[in-house]
CSV table of C-alpha atoms in Angstrom, one decimal:
chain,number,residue,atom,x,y,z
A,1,UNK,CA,0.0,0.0,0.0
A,2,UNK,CA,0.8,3.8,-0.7
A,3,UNK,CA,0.8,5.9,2.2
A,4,UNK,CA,-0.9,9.2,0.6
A,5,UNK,CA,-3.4,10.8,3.1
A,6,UNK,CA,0.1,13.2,4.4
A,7,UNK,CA,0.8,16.2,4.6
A,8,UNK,CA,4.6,17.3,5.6
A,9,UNK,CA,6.4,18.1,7.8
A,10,UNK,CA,6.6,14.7,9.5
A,11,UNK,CA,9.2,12.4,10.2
A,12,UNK,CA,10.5,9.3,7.6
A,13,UNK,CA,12.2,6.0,8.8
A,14,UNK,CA,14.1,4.7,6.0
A,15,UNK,CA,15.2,0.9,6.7
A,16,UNK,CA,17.4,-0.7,4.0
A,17,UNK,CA,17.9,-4.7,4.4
A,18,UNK,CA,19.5,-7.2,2.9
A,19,UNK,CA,18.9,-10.6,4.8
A,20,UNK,CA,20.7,-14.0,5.5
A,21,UNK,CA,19.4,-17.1,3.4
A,22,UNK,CA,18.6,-18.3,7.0
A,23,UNK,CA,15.0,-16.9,7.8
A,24,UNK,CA,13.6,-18.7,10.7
A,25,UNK,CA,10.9,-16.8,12.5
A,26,UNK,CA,11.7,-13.6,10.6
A,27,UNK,CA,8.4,-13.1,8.6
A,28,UNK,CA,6.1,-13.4,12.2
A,29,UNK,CA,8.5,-11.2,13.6
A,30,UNK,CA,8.1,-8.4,10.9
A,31,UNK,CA,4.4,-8.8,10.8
A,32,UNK,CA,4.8,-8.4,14.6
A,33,UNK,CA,6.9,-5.4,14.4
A,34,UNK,CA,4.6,-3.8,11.4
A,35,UNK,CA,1.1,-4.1,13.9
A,36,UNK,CA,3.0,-2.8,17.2
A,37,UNK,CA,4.3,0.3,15.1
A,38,UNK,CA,0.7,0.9,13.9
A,39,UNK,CA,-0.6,1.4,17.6
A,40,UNK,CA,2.3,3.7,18.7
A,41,UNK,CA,2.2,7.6,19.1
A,42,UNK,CA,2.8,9.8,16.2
A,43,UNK,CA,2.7,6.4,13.8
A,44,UNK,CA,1.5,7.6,10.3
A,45,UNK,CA,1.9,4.8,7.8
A,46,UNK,CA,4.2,2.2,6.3
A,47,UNK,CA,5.2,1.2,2.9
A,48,UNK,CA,7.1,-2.4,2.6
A,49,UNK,CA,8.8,-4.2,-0.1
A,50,UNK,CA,11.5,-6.7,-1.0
A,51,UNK,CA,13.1,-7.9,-4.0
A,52,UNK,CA,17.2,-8.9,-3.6
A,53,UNK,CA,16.8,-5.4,-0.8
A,54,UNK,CA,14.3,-4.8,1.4
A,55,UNK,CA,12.9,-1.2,1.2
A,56,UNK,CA,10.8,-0.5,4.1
A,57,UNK,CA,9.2,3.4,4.9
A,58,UNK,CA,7.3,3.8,8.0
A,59,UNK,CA,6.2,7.9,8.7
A,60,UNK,CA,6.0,9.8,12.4
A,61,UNK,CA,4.7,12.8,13.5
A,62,UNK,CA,7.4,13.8,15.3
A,63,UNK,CA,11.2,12.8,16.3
A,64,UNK,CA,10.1,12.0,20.0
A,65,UNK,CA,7.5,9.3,18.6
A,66,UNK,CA,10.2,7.9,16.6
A,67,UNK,CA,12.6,7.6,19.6
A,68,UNK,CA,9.6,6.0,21.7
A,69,UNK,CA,9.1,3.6,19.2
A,70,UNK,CA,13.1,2.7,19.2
A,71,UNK,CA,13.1,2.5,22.5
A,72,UNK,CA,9.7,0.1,23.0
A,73,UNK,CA,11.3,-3.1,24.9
A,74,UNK,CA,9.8,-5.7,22.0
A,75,UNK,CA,11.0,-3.6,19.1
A,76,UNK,CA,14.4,-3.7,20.8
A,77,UNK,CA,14.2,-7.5,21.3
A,78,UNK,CA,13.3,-7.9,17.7
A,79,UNK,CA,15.9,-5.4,16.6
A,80,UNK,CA,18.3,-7.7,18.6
A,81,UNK,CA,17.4,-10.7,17.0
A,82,UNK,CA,17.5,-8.8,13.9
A,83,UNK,CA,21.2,-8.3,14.1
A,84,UNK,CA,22.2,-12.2,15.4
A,85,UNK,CA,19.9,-13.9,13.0
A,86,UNK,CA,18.5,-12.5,10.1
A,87,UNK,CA,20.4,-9.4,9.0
A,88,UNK,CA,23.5,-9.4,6.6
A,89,UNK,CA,23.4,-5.7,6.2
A,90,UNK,CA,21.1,-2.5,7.2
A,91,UNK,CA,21.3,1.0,6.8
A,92,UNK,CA,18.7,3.0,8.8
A,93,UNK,CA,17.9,6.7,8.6
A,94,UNK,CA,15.9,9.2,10.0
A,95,UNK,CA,14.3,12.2,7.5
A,96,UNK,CA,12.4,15.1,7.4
A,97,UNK,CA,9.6,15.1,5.4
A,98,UNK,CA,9.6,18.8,3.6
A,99,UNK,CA,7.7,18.0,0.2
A,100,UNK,CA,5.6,15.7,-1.5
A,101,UNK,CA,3.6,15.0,-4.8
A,102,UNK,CA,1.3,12.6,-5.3
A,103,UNK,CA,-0.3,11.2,-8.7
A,104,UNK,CA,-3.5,8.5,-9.0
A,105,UNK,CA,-4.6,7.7,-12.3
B,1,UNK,CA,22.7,-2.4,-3.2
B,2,UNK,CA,22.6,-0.5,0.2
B,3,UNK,CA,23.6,3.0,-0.5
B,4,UNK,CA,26.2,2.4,3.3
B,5,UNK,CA,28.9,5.6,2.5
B,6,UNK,CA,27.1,8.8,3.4
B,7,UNK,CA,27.1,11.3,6.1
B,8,UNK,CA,24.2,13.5,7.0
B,9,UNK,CA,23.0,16.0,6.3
B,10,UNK,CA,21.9,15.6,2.7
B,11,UNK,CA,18.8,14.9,0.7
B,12,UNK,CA,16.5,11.8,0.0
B,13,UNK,CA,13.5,11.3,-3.0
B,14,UNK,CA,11.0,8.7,-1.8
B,15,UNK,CA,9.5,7.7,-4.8
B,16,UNK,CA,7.2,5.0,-4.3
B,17,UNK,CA,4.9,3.6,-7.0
B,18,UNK,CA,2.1,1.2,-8.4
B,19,UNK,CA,2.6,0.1,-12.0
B,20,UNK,CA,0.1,-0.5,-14.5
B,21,UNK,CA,-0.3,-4.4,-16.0
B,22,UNK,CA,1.0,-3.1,-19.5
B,23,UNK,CA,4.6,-2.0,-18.7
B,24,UNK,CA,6.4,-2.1,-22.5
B,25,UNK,CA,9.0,0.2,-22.9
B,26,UNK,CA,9.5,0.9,-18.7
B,27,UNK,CA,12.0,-1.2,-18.1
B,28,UNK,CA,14.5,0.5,-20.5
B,29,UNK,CA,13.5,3.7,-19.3
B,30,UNK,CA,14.0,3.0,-15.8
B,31,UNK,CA,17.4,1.5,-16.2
B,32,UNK,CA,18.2,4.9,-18.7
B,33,UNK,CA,17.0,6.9,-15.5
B,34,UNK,CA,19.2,5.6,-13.0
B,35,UNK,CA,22.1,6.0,-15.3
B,36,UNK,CA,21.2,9.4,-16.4
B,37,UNK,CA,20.5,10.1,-12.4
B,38,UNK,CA,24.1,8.7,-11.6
B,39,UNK,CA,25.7,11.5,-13.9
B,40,UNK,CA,24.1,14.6,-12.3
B,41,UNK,CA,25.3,16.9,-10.0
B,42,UNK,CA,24.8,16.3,-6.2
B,43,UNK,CA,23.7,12.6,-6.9
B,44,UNK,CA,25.0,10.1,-3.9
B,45,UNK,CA,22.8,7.0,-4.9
B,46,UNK,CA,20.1,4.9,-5.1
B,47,UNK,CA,17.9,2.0,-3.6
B,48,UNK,CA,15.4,0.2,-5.3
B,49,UNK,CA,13.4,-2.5,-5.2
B,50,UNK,CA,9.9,-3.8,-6.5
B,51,UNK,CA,7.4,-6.4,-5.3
B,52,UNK,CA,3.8,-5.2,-4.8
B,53,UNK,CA,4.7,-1.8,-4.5
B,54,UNK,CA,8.0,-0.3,-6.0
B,55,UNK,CA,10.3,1.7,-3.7
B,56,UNK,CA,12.9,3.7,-5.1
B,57,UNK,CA,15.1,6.4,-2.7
B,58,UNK,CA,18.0,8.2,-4.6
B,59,UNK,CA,20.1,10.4,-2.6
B,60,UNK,CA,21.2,13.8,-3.0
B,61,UNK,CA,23.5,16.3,-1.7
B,62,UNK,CA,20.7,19.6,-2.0
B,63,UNK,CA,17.9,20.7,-2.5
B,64,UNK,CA,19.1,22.1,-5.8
B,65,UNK,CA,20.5,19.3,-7.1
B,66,UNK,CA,17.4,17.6,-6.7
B,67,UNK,CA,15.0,20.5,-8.5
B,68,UNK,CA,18.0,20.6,-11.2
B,69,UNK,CA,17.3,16.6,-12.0
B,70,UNK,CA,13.5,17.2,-11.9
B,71,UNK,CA,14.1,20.0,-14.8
B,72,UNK,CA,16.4,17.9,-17.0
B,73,UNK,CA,14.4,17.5,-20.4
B,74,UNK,CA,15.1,13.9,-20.7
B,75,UNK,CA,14.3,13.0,-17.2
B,76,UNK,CA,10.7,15.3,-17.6
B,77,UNK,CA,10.0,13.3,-20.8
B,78,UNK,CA,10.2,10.0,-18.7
B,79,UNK,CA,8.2,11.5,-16.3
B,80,UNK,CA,5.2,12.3,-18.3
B,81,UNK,CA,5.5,8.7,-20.1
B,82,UNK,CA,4.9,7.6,-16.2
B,83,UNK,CA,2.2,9.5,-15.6
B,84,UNK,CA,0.4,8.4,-19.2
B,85,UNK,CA,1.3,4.6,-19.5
B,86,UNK,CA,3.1,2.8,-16.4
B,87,UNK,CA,1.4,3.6,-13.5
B,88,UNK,CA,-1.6,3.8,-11.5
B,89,UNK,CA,-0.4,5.4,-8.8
B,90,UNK,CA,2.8,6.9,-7.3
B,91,UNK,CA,3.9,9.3,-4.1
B,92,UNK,CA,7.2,11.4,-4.6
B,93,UNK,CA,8.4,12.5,-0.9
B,94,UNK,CA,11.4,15.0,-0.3
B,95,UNK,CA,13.7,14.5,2.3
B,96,UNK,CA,16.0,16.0,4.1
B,97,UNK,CA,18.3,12.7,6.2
B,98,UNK,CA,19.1,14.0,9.5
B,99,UNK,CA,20.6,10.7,11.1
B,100,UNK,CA,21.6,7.5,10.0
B,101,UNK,CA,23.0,3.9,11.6
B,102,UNK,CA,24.7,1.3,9.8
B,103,UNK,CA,24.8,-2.5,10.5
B,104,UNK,CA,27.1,-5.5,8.7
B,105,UNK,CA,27.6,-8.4,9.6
């Protein structure tokens, strides 16, 4: 899904992946992680997708509700397991939403 | 590829988009984008990655250099043969990357 009902500024979380062949558990666990975001402070949206990278957007109101959400014990157990099990490589980072066009045809 | 050798702050275009079933002609065009992208001023890199939903983040080091690749002729001709034949829907966010964390294993 397209996450088109925002209007900036509002905060991006930009999460690169590229995962191990080894995927035990990992798709519950994302599911898991996707549902608990959506009931968190300041959560906007999401928009998911893999291929040979995982590209995966979720939106915030505001830096602090980002920071909560890092900070939330099971996110941090799942990041955790994230690291030992199912991630060869991540890059995460944190944007400022200042424009944005949308188009539906 | 993870786009891993960047320092904030610079810029980020969050294009994410739905495609049409008829897609003749997009997969040159695409590929003749990124390379065209790779050659203009300011540009750092790109992510992307299709499934469902296609998510594409190129990086850039202003807000310039970004506007400056929206104008370019070629790259507005592309852009209305989106709009007209590939696809249904799209969002187009600008971002400015504030922070950022890396993990390999």
């Amino acid at each position: 899904m397209i996450v088109d009902n925002l209007e900036p500024t509002y905060y991006a979380v930009i999460f690169t992946t590229i995962t191990n062949d080894n995927l035990d558990g990992y798709q519950e666990t994302a599911q898991r992680m996707e549902e608990l975001a959506g009931i968190q402070k300041g959560y906007l949206g999401i928009e998911s997708t893999r291929n040979e990278i995982g590209i995966t957007v979720s939106y915030w109101q505001t830096l602090d509700d980002i920071v909560a959400w890092k900070n939330n014990v099971e996110h941090t157990e799942a990041r955790n397991l994230g690291r030992e099990k199912w991630y060869k490589q991540y890059q995460l980072r944190i944007c400022k939403v200042e424009r944005e066009y949308g188009f539906k045809n």
